Coordinates of C-alpha atoms and ligand atoms in Angstrom, one line a residue:
Chain A
M224 CA 0.0 0.0 0.0
N225 CA 2.7 2.4 1.0
G226 CA 4.8 1.5 -2.0
D227 CA 1.7 2.1 -4.1
T228 CA 1.2 5.7 -2.8
T229 CA 4.8 6.7 -3.5
K230 CA 4.5 5.3 -7.0
K231 CA 1.3 7.2 -7.6
S232 CA 2.7 10.5 -6.3
T233 CA 5.6 10.6 -8.6
P234 CA 4.9 13.1 -11.3
Y235 CA 3.7 11.8 -14.6
T236 CA 2.8 13.5 -17.8
V237 CA -0.7 13.7 -19.2
P238 CA -0.9 14.9 -22.8
I239 CA -4.2 16.4 -24.0
G240 CA -4.9 17.3 -27.5
P241 CA -4.4 18.4 -30.2
V242 CA -7.7 16.7 -31.0
H243 CA -9.7 16.3 -27.8
P244 CA -13.4 16.7 -27.0
A245 CA -12.7 19.3 -24.3
L246 CA -10.9 21.5 -26.8
K247 CA -12.8 23.2 -29.6
E248 CA -9.7 23.9 -31.5
P249 CA -6.5 22.0 -32.0
V250 CA -3.8 22.9 -29.4
M251 CA -1.5 20.5 -27.5
F252 CA -1.2 20.5 -23.7
N253 CA 1.3 18.6 -21.6
F254 CA 0.4 18.4 -18.0
L255 CA 2.9 17.3 -15.4
M256 CA 0.7 15.7 -12.8
E257 CA 1.2 14.6 -9.2
G258 CA -1.9 12.6 -8.3
E259 CA -4.8 14.7 -9.4
V260 CA -3.0 17.9 -9.1
V261 CA -1.4 19.8 -12.0
K262 CA 2.3 20.6 -11.1
S263 CA 3.2 22.4 -14.3
V264 CA 1.8 22.8 -17.7
D265 CA 3.1 23.5 -21.2
F266 CA 1.3 24.0 -24.4
A267 CA 2.0 24.0 -28.1
P268 CA -0.2 26.1 -30.4
G269 CA 0.4 26.3 -34.1
N270 CA -2.0 23.7 -35.5
V271 CA -4.2 26.3 -37.2
H272 CA -1.5 28.4 -38.7
R273 CA -2.6 29.3 -42.2
G274 CA -0.2 32.1 -43.1
I275 CA -2.9 34.7 -43.4
E276 CA -0.5 37.6 -43.1
W277 CA 1.7 36.2 -45.8
M278 CA -1.4 35.8 -48.1
G279 CA -2.5 39.3 -47.2
M280 CA 0.8 40.8 -48.4
R281 CA -0.2 39.5 -51.9
R282 CA -3.6 41.1 -52.0
N283 CA -5.0 44.6 -52.0
P284 CA -6.7 46.1 -48.9
V285 CA -10.2 45.6 -50.2
Q286 CA -9.5 41.9 -50.7
I287 CA -7.8 41.6 -47.4
V288 CA -10.9 42.8 -45.5
H289 CA -12.5 39.5 -46.6
L290 CA -9.5 37.6 -45.4
T291 CA -9.6 39.3 -42.0
D292 CA -13.1 38.1 -41.6
R293 CA -11.7 34.6 -41.8
I294 CA -8.9 35.0 -39.3
C295 CA -11.6 34.0 -36.8
G296 CA -15.2 33.2 -37.4
I297 CA -16.3 34.5 -34.0
C298 CA -14.6 37.9 -34.2
G299 CA -15.8 38.7 -37.7
I300 CA -16.0 42.4 -37.1
V301 CA -13.1 42.8 -34.8
H302 CA -10.3 41.9 -37.3
S303 CA -11.8 43.6 -40.3
L304 CA -12.5 46.7 -38.2
S305 CA -9.0 47.0 -36.8
F306 CA -7.5 46.3 -40.3
A307 CA -9.7 48.9 -41.9
R308 CA -8.9 51.4 -39.2
A309 CA -5.2 51.0 -39.7
V310 CA -5.6 51.4 -43.5
E311 CA -7.9 54.4 -43.0
Q312 CA -5.3 56.1 -40.9
I313 CA -2.6 55.6 -43.5
A314 CA -4.7 56.8 -46.4
E315 CA -6.2 59.6 -44.3
I316 CA -9.8 58.4 -45.0
E317 CA -12.5 59.9 -42.9
V318 CA -15.2 57.5 -42.1
P319 CA -18.7 59.0 -42.2
P320 CA -20.2 59.3 -38.7
R321 CA -23.2 57.1 -39.6
A322 CA -20.8 54.3 -40.6
D323 CA -19.0 54.7 -37.3
Y324 CA -22.3 54.2 -35.5
I325 CA -23.2 51.2 -37.6
R326 CA -19.8 49.7 -36.9
T327 CA -20.3 50.2 -33.2
I328 CA -23.7 48.6 -33.2
L329 CA -22.4 45.5 -35.1
H330 CA -19.3 45.4 -32.9
E331 CA -21.5 45.2 -29.8
L332 CA -23.9 42.7 -31.3
E333 CA -20.9 40.6 -32.0
R334 CA -19.7 40.9 -28.4
M335 CA -23.1 39.8 -27.2
Q336 CA -23.2 36.7 -29.4
S337 CA -19.6 35.9 -28.6
H338 CA -20.1 36.2 -24.8
L339 CA -23.3 34.1 -25.1
L340 CA -21.3 31.5 -27.1
W341 CA -18.7 31.5 -24.4
A342 CA -21.2 31.2 -21.6
G343 CA -22.6 28.1 -23.4
V344 CA -19.1 26.6 -23.9
A345 CA -18.3 27.3 -20.2
A346 CA -21.5 25.6 -19.1
H347 CA -20.5 22.6 -21.3
E348 CA -17.0 22.4 -19.8
L349 CA -18.6 22.4 -16.4
G350 CA -20.7 19.4 -17.5
F351 CA -23.9 21.4 -17.5
D352 CA -25.1 20.7 -21.0
S353 CA -28.7 21.8 -20.6
L354 CA -27.4 25.3 -19.9
L355 CA -25.2 25.1 -23.0
F356 CA -28.4 24.4 -25.0
L357 CA -30.3 27.2 -23.4
T358 CA -27.7 29.8 -23.9
W359 CA -27.2 28.8 -27.5
R360 CA -30.9 29.0 -28.1
V361 CA -31.0 32.6 -26.9
R362 CA -27.9 33.3 -28.8
E363 CA -29.8 32.6 -32.1
Q364 CA -31.7 35.8 -31.6
S365 CA -28.6 37.8 -31.9
M366 CA -27.5 35.7 -34.9
D367 CA -30.8 36.4 -36.6
L368 CA -30.3 40.1 -36.0
I369 CA -26.7 40.1 -37.3
E370 CA -27.9 38.2 -40.4
N371 CA -30.6 40.7 -40.9
L372 CA -28.2 43.6 -40.7
T373 CA -25.2 42.2 -42.6
G374 CA -26.6 39.4 -44.7
N375 CA -24.5 36.7 -43.1
R376 CA -24.6 34.8 -39.8
V377 CA -20.8 34.5 -39.5
N378 CA -18.0 36.3 -41.5
Y379 CA -20.2 39.3 -42.1
G380 CA -18.2 41.0 -44.7
I381 CA -19.9 44.3 -43.7
V382 CA -16.8 46.4 -43.1
Q383 CA -15.3 48.2 -46.1
I384 CA -12.3 50.5 -46.1
G385 CA -13.9 53.9 -45.4
G386 CA -17.2 52.7 -44.0
V387 CA -19.7 49.8 -44.1
R388 CA -21.2 48.1 -47.0
R389 CA -24.9 48.3 -45.9
D390 CA -26.9 51.0 -44.2
I391 CA -29.4 50.2 -41.4
S392 CA -33.0 51.1 -42.3
N393 CA -35.7 52.3 -40.0
D394 CA -37.3 48.8 -40.0
Q395 CA -34.1 47.3 -39.0
I396 CA -33.8 49.8 -36.1
L397 CA -37.1 48.5 -34.9
L398 CA -35.8 44.9 -35.1
I399 CA -32.7 45.8 -33.2
E400 CA -34.8 47.4 -30.5
Q401 CA -37.0 44.3 -30.2
G402 CA -33.8 42.2 -29.9
L403 CA -32.5 44.4 -27.2
A404 CA -35.8 44.2 -25.3
Y405 CA -35.6 40.4 -25.6
Y406 CA -32.1 40.3 -24.1
R407 CA -32.9 42.8 -21.4
G408 CA -35.7 40.6 -20.2
L409 CA -33.3 37.6 -20.1
L410 CA -30.4 39.3 -18.3
D411 CA -31.7 38.7 -14.7
Q412 CA -32.6 35.2 -15.5
M413 CA -29.1 34.5 -16.9
K414 CA -27.5 36.1 -13.9
T415 CA -29.6 33.8 -11.6
V416 CA -28.8 30.7 -13.6
F417 CA -25.1 31.3 -13.8
L418 CA -24.3 33.1 -10.6
D419 CA -26.7 31.7 -8.1
D420 CA -26.1 28.1 -9.0
S421 CA -24.2 26.5 -6.1
T422 CA -22.5 24.0 -8.4
I423 CA -21.2 26.6 -10.7
R424 CA -20.0 28.7 -7.7
M425 CA -18.2 25.7 -6.2
R426 CA -16.5 24.8 -9.4
C427 CA -15.5 28.3 -10.3
R428 CA -15.0 30.3 -7.2
G429 CA -11.3 30.3 -6.2
H430 CA -10.3 28.2 -9.2
G431 CA -8.0 29.3 -12.1
L432 CA -6.7 32.2 -10.1
L433 CA -4.9 35.0 -11.9
S434 CA -3.7 37.7 -9.5
Y435 CA -3.7 41.3 -10.3
R436 CA 0.1 41.3 -10.4
D437 CA 0.3 38.2 -12.7
A438 CA -2.3 39.7 -15.0
Q439 CA -0.2 42.8 -15.3
L440 CA 3.1 40.9 -15.7
L441 CA 1.7 38.5 -18.3
C442 CA 0.0 41.4 -20.2
A443 CA -3.4 39.8 -19.9
I444 CA -6.2 41.8 -21.6
G445 CA -9.9 41.9 -22.0
P446 CA -12.3 40.2 -19.7
T447 CA -9.4 38.0 -18.4
A448 CA -7.6 41.1 -17.1
R449 CA -10.7 42.9 -15.9
A450 CA -11.7 39.9 -13.8
S451 CA -8.4 40.2 -12.1
G452 CA -9.1 43.9 -11.4
L453 CA -7.2 45.6 -14.2
A454 CA -9.4 48.5 -15.3
M455 CA -8.6 48.5 -19.0
D456 CA -10.7 48.6 -22.1
V457 CA -9.7 50.0 -25.4
R458 CA -13.2 51.4 -25.9
H459 CA -12.7 53.6 -22.9
D460 CA -8.9 54.2 -23.0
Y461 CA -8.5 54.9 -26.7
P462 CA -12.0 55.4 -28.1
Y463 CA -12.6 54.5 -31.7
C464 CA -15.6 54.5 -34.0
A465 CA -18.5 56.0 -32.0
Y466 CA -17.2 55.1 -28.6
G467 CA -15.9 58.6 -28.0
D468 CA -19.5 59.9 -28.0
L469 CA -20.8 57.2 -25.7
D470 CA -20.5 56.3 -22.1
V471 CA -18.3 53.2 -21.8
Q472 CA -16.6 52.1 -18.6
P473 CA -14.4 49.0 -18.1
V474 CA -16.5 46.3 -16.4
L475 CA -15.0 45.0 -13.2
P476 CA -16.5 42.4 -10.9
P477 CA -18.7 44.4 -8.6
Q478 CA -18.5 44.6 -4.8
E479 CA -21.7 42.7 -4.4
F480 CA -19.8 39.6 -5.5
G481 CA -16.8 40.5 -3.4
G482 CA -14.9 42.6 -5.9
P483 CA -12.3 41.3 -8.3
Q484 CA -10.6 38.1 -7.2
G485 CA -9.3 36.9 -10.6
D486 CA -11.0 33.4 -10.6
V487 CA -13.1 31.7 -13.2
Y488 CA -16.3 32.9 -11.4
D489 CA -15.2 36.5 -11.9
R490 CA -14.6 35.9 -15.6
I491 CA -18.2 34.7 -15.8
I492 CA -19.5 37.8 -14.0
V493 CA -17.5 40.2 -16.2
R494 CA -18.8 38.6 -19.4
L495 CA -22.4 38.6 -18.2
L496 CA -22.2 42.2 -17.2
E497 CA -20.6 43.0 -20.5
I498 CA -23.7 41.7 -22.3
A499 CA -25.7 44.2 -20.3
Q500 CA -23.2 46.9 -21.2
S501 CA -23.4 46.0 -24.9
I502 CA -27.2 46.3 -24.8
D503 CA -26.8 49.7 -23.3
I504 CA -24.2 50.8 -25.8
I505 CA -26.4 49.7 -28.8
Q506 CA -29.3 51.6 -27.3
Q507 CA -27.2 54.8 -26.9
C508 CA -26.1 54.4 -30.6
L509 CA -29.7 54.0 -31.8
D510 CA -30.7 57.1 -29.8
S511 CA -28.1 59.3 -31.3
M512 CA -27.5 57.9 -34.7
P513 CA -26.6 60.6 -37.2
A514 CA -27.9 60.6 -40.8
G515 CA -25.8 60.5 -43.9
E516 CA -23.6 58.4 -46.1
V517 CA -22.1 55.1 -44.9
L518 CA -19.2 54.9 -47.3
W519 CA -16.3 57.4 -47.8
E520 CA -15.9 56.3 -51.5
K521 CA -18.5 54.2 -53.2
K522 CA -16.5 53.4 -56.4
L523 CA -14.2 50.6 -55.8
P524 CA -11.6 51.4 -58.6
K525 CA -11.3 54.9 -57.2
L526 CA -10.9 53.6 -53.7
L527 CA -8.3 51.1 -54.8
S528 CA -6.3 53.7 -56.7
I529 CA -6.3 56.0 -53.7
L530 CA -5.1 53.1 -51.4
K531 CA -2.4 52.3 -54.0
K532 CA -0.9 55.7 -53.5
A533 CA -0.9 55.6 -49.8
H534 CA 2.4 55.6 -47.9
G535 CA 2.9 55.2 -44.2
E536 CA 2.2 52.9 -41.3
A537 CA -0.5 52.7 -38.7
I538 CA -2.0 50.5 -36.0
G539 CA -5.7 49.7 -35.7
R540 CA -6.8 48.8 -32.2
V541 CA -10.2 47.6 -31.1
E542 CA -11.6 45.9 -28.0
A543 CA -12.5 42.4 -29.2
P544 CA -14.8 40.3 -27.0
R545 CA -11.6 38.6 -25.8
G546 CA -9.5 41.7 -25.3
E547 CA -7.5 44.1 -27.4
C548 CA -6.9 43.2 -31.0
M549 CA -4.3 45.0 -33.0
H550 CA -3.4 45.2 -36.7
Y551 CA -0.2 46.8 -37.8
V552 CA -0.1 47.8 -41.5
R553 CA 2.6 49.5 -43.5
M554 CA 1.8 50.6 -47.1
D555 CA 4.5 51.7 -49.5
G556 CA 2.7 52.7 -52.7
N557 CA 1.9 49.2 -53.9
D558 CA -1.3 47.3 -54.3
A559 CA -0.6 45.1 -51.4
P560 CA 0.5 46.3 -48.0
A561 CA 4.3 46.0 -47.4
T562 CA 3.8 44.6 -43.9
W563 CA 0.7 43.4 -42.1
K564 CA 0.9 42.0 -38.6
V565 CA -2.0 40.8 -36.5
K566 CA -1.9 40.6 -32.8
A567 CA -5.1 38.8 -31.7
S568 CA -6.4 39.0 -28.2
T569 CA -5.9 35.4 -27.2
Y570 CA -2.2 35.8 -28.0
S571 CA -1.8 38.1 -24.9
N572 CA -3.9 35.9 -22.7
L573 CA -2.4 32.5 -23.4
M574 CA 0.4 32.9 -20.9
S575 CA -2.1 33.4 -18.1
W576 CA -3.0 29.7 -18.4
I577 CA 0.3 28.8 -16.7
P578 CA -0.4 30.4 -13.3
M579 CA -4.1 29.6 -13.6
L580 CA -3.6 25.9 -14.1
K581 CA -0.8 25.3 -11.5
G582 CA -2.1 23.4 -8.5
E583 CA -5.5 22.7 -10.0
Q584 CA -7.1 19.4 -10.4
L585 CA -7.2 17.7 -13.8
A586 CA -11.0 17.9 -13.8
D587 CA -10.9 21.7 -13.6
V588 CA -8.6 22.0 -16.6
P589 CA -11.3 22.3 -19.3
I590 CA -13.1 25.1 -17.6
I591 CA -9.9 27.0 -16.7
V592 CA -8.6 26.6 -20.2
A593 CA -12.0 27.8 -21.5
S594 CA -12.2 30.7 -19.0
I595 CA -9.9 33.0 -21.1
D596 CA -12.1 32.3 -24.1
P597 CA -9.2 31.1 -26.1
C598 CA -9.3 31.4 -29.9
M599 CA -6.5 29.5 -31.5
S600 CA -7.4 30.5 -35.1
C601 CA -6.8 34.1 -34.1
T602 CA -3.6 33.4 -32.4
D603 CA -1.7 30.8 -34.4
R604 CA 0.6 33.1 -36.3
V605 CA 3.8 32.1 -34.5
T606 CA 4.8 28.9 -36.1
I607 CA 8.4 29.2 -37.3
I608 CA 9.6 27.1 -40.2
R609 CA 13.3 26.3 -39.5
N610 CA 15.2 23.9 -41.8
G611 CA 11.9 22.7 -43.3
S612 CA 10.3 21.5 -40.1
A613 CA 7.7 23.4 -38.1
D614 CA 9.2 24.5 -34.9
D615 CA 7.1 26.0 -32.2
L616 CA 8.3 28.7 -29.9
T617 CA 8.8 27.7 -26.3
K618 CA 6.7 29.5 -23.8
E619 CA 9.6 31.6 -22.6
D620 CA 10.2 32.7 -26.1
L621 CA 6.6 33.6 -26.5
T622 CA 6.4 35.6 -23.3
Q623 CA 9.5 37.4 -24.2
L624 CA 8.3 38.1 -27.7
S625 CA 4.9 39.2 -26.5
R626 CA 6.5 41.6 -24.0
E627 CA 8.8 43.0 -26.6
K628 CA 6.0 43.4 -29.0
T629 CA 3.7 45.2 -26.5
R630 CA 6.6 47.5 -25.6
R631 CA 7.3 48.1 -29.3
F632 CA 3.6 49.0 -29.9
S633 CA 3.3 51.2 -26.8
R634 CA 6.3 53.2 -28.0
C635 CA 4.6 54.0 -31.4
Chain B
M60 CA -35.1 15.9 -50.0
K61 CA -36.1 12.3 -49.5
L62 CA -35.4 10.5 -46.3
T63 CA -34.8 6.8 -46.4
K64 CA -37.6 4.7 -44.9
S65 CA -35.8 3.3 -42.0
F66 CA -34.6 5.5 -39.2
N67 CA -33.0 2.5 -37.8
R68 CA -29.9 4.1 -36.4
S69 CA -28.8 7.2 -34.7
L70 CA -26.2 9.0 -36.6
W71 CA -23.3 10.0 -34.4
V72 CA -20.9 12.6 -35.7
F73 CA -17.4 13.5 -34.6
H74 CA -16.1 16.9 -35.4
L75 CA -12.5 17.6 -36.5
N76 CA -11.0 21.0 -36.8
T77 CA -8.1 21.0 -39.2
G78 CA -7.2 24.6 -39.0
S79 CA -10.4 26.3 -39.8
C80 CA -11.4 29.9 -38.8
N81 CA -14.0 28.7 -36.3
G82 CA -16.8 30.0 -38.5
C83 CA -17.8 26.5 -39.5
E84 CA -17.3 25.2 -35.9
I85 CA -19.7 27.6 -34.4
E86 CA -22.2 26.8 -37.1
I87 CA -21.9 23.1 -36.4
V88 CA -22.5 23.7 -32.7
A89 CA -25.4 26.1 -33.6
T90 CA -26.7 23.2 -35.7
I91 CA -26.9 20.8 -32.9
T92 CA -28.4 23.2 -30.3
P93 CA -32.2 23.5 -29.8
H94 CA -32.9 26.1 -32.5
Y95 CA -32.4 23.4 -35.2
D96 CA -32.4 20.4 -32.9
P97 CA -31.3 17.5 -35.0
E98 CA -31.0 15.4 -31.9
R99 CA -34.6 14.5 -32.2
F100 CA -33.4 12.3 -35.2
G101 CA -30.6 10.9 -33.1
I102 CA -27.9 13.1 -34.7
K103 CA -25.4 13.8 -32.0
L104 CA -21.9 15.1 -31.6
V105 CA -19.7 12.6 -29.8
G106 CA -16.4 13.0 -28.0
S107 CA -14.4 10.2 -29.7
P108 CA -13.9 9.2 -33.3
K109 CA -14.3 5.6 -32.2
H110 CA -17.9 6.2 -31.4
A111 CA -18.7 8.0 -34.7
D112 CA -20.4 7.1 -37.9
V113 CA -19.7 10.4 -39.6
L114 CA -16.6 12.5 -39.5
L115 CA -17.3 16.3 -39.9
V116 CA -14.1 17.9 -41.1
T117 CA -13.7 21.6 -41.3
G118 CA -10.7 23.7 -42.3
P119 CA -8.1 23.7 -45.1
V120 CA -5.8 21.0 -43.4
T121 CA -2.6 22.7 -42.2
K122 CA 0.7 20.9 -42.5
M123 CA 0.7 20.2 -38.8
M124 CA -2.8 18.8 -38.7
A125 CA -2.5 16.5 -41.8
P126 CA -1.1 13.4 -39.9
K127 CA -3.6 13.9 -37.1
V128 CA -6.5 14.0 -39.6
R129 CA -5.3 10.6 -41.1
R130 CA -5.1 9.1 -37.6
V131 CA -8.5 10.3 -36.6
Y132 CA -9.9 9.0 -39.9
E133 CA -8.4 5.5 -39.2
Q134 CA -10.0 5.5 -35.8
V135 CA -13.6 5.8 -37.1
P136 CA -15.1 2.4 -37.4
D137 CA -16.6 1.2 -40.8
P138 CA -18.9 1.9 -42.4
K139 CA -18.0 5.5 -42.1
L140 CA -18.5 8.7 -44.0
V141 CA -16.6 11.9 -44.2
M142 CA -18.3 15.2 -44.6
C143 CA -16.4 18.3 -45.6
I144 CA -18.0 21.3 -44.1
G145 CA -17.1 24.7 -45.6
S146 CA -15.5 26.0 -48.7
C147 CA -12.0 26.1 -47.3
G148 CA -11.9 22.4 -46.9
Q149 CA -13.1 21.9 -50.4
S150 CA -10.7 24.1 -52.3
G151 CA -8.7 26.1 -49.8
G152 CA -11.3 28.9 -50.0
V153 CA -9.8 32.2 -49.1
F154 CA -6.7 30.4 -48.0
Y155 CA -6.1 28.9 -51.5
D156 CA -2.6 30.3 -51.9
S157 CA -1.3 29.6 -48.3
Y158 CA 2.1 28.0 -47.9
N159 CA 1.1 25.9 -44.9
L160 CA -1.6 23.7 -46.3
D161 CA -1.6 20.0 -47.1
G162 CA -5.3 20.2 -48.1
P163 CA -7.9 20.5 -49.4
I164 CA -9.4 17.7 -47.3
D165 CA -9.9 15.3 -50.1
Q166 CA -6.1 15.3 -50.7
V167 CA -5.7 13.9 -47.3
I168 CA -8.7 11.5 -46.7
P169 CA -11.5 10.5 -48.9
V170 CA -14.6 12.7 -48.7
D171 CA -18.2 11.6 -49.3
V172 CA -20.3 14.7 -48.9
Y173 CA -19.3 18.3 -49.5
V174 CA -21.2 21.2 -47.9
P175 CA -20.2 24.4 -49.5
G176 CA -20.4 27.8 -48.0
C177 CA -18.2 30.0 -45.9
P178 CA -19.6 29.1 -43.5
P179 CA -22.6 27.0 -44.6
R180 CA -25.8 27.7 -42.9
P181 CA -27.0 25.2 -40.3
E182 CA -29.8 24.2 -42.7
A183 CA -27.2 23.4 -45.3
I184 CA -25.3 21.3 -42.7
I185 CA -28.4 19.4 -41.8
Y186 CA -29.1 18.8 -45.5
G187 CA -25.6 17.4 -45.8
V188 CA -26.1 15.1 -42.9
V189 CA -29.2 13.8 -44.5
K190 CA -27.3 13.1 -47.7
A191 CA -24.6 11.3 -45.6
W192 CA -27.3 9.3 -43.9
E193 CA -28.8 8.1 -47.2
K194 CA -25.3 7.1 -48.4
L195 CA -24.6 5.3 -45.2
E196 CA -27.7 3.2 -45.5
R197 CA -26.9 2.4 -49.1
L198 CA -23.5 1.2 -48.0
E199 CA -25.1 -0.9 -45.3
A200 CA -27.6 -2.4 -47.6
A201 CA -24.7 -3.4 -50.0
Q202 CA -22.8 -5.1 -47.2
Ligands
SF4_816 S1 -15.2 27.6 -44.9 FE1 -15.1 29.7 -44.3 S2 -16.1 29.9 -42.4 FE2 -15.7 27.7 -42.7 S3 -13.7 27.4 -41.7 FE3 -13.3 27.9 -43.8 S4 -12.9 30.1 -43.9 FE4 -14.0 29.6 -41.9

């Protein structure tokens, strides 16, 4: 018996992935376990690297907008918006105010559907499948709304350099208001279901901890950072689109739930409150929507010839549902941009897995992994091909790179 | 659309992401949730390829994923079907000129049913599953 225990307590490795039911996307984890407890963890992304930036540097900006949609199917607006904003700054294009408002409305609708999607996935990871089905059912309402406004359920293709492709009619405004009313009525119920449930509280409170300090050191962003108490939100700190006119504050876990503690539970709270915030923002947009054009230049050949002459570099930043998303673009008078670099939100959040997972039980791994709302298809731009074989960066390299990069960006 | 007479088996599907943009993933999950609810016909996502009748493959098959795709395919018991969901698995789609692809999917494993669209609507995915079902029953009858 004694011998058995010693044998069991020696660390052993549990590999999970890249194809695993608990993971929606391919990523490889290696857990060093002692009994049921995670001693250390390493992960290897890179499975969904498609070389989008490389492809983009062979296409013109109008074509790239469609490519940016497909960086990630959940953040359709986020990537196209930050890319478009970067190009607009380079070519000094002024987006009409109405287009800015429409972009904001769609951006927030996307945040709503993304957070609902996440809430469902989180419920599934907790083993609460009926809640997954319920949240995804109510999510369909926002999908219908998005489809009505853009023509697509996913990969909207609505953003164009210099504006949006479609205007919102008065009938559609009515539809949006109905949709908002529907979600307003559901909010309390959702809070009860997610936050008053004792099982969810037991599984999430105090698990997957990310301290304020760690969140800062690891450059966490978005809801992951806000749940740890970092008051940061690009919409508030560097307003873009219509956010300058609106009242947007970073959402932190409120005092009634004991303030920010940086656990999985706090991440649920932040995302639920952000759904309420999105409803509020869309309402503000509808109330003060200006009239006018929605495109800076309607004729594509003319737009392309202007973009071809553009010189310079710029960064487009937006607050994605998962945190800040950045696109760096440099144009040098050619059809295609000379450089295009994407920094997706999950890229900054991945490192927080390491402190979060340490000391947790294997059974809590899925929900903790899901709690940062990881999106590998956004993130996998770091596979390095050396001597013909794909070679992933180690986690130290990645942290180092990520820090250097943030520093580089913050200097610009 | 004609359903075969016999609903004699529940169709279990395993979903494999080979480097897709997530667009098709979320449409697949949207398909199995109550708004469309194919579970009333026994269509269900399962956690292991060994339990599956149908393999839903999305994405353009990156170089790193290609060997894993083959392995998962081998694990699905016969008779099996492969459905390719989304344009990028059929032709590369928007990623057609990427340097990191081994796909499209039919270059890696045999595909039976293609569902085009970027991403296809849930209705289209369900229609594809019905087609797969019909083929599976034909295969069974021939055995
Ligand atoms: S077909 Fe389109 S939506 Fe589906 S994974 Fe490929 S790029 Fe994404």
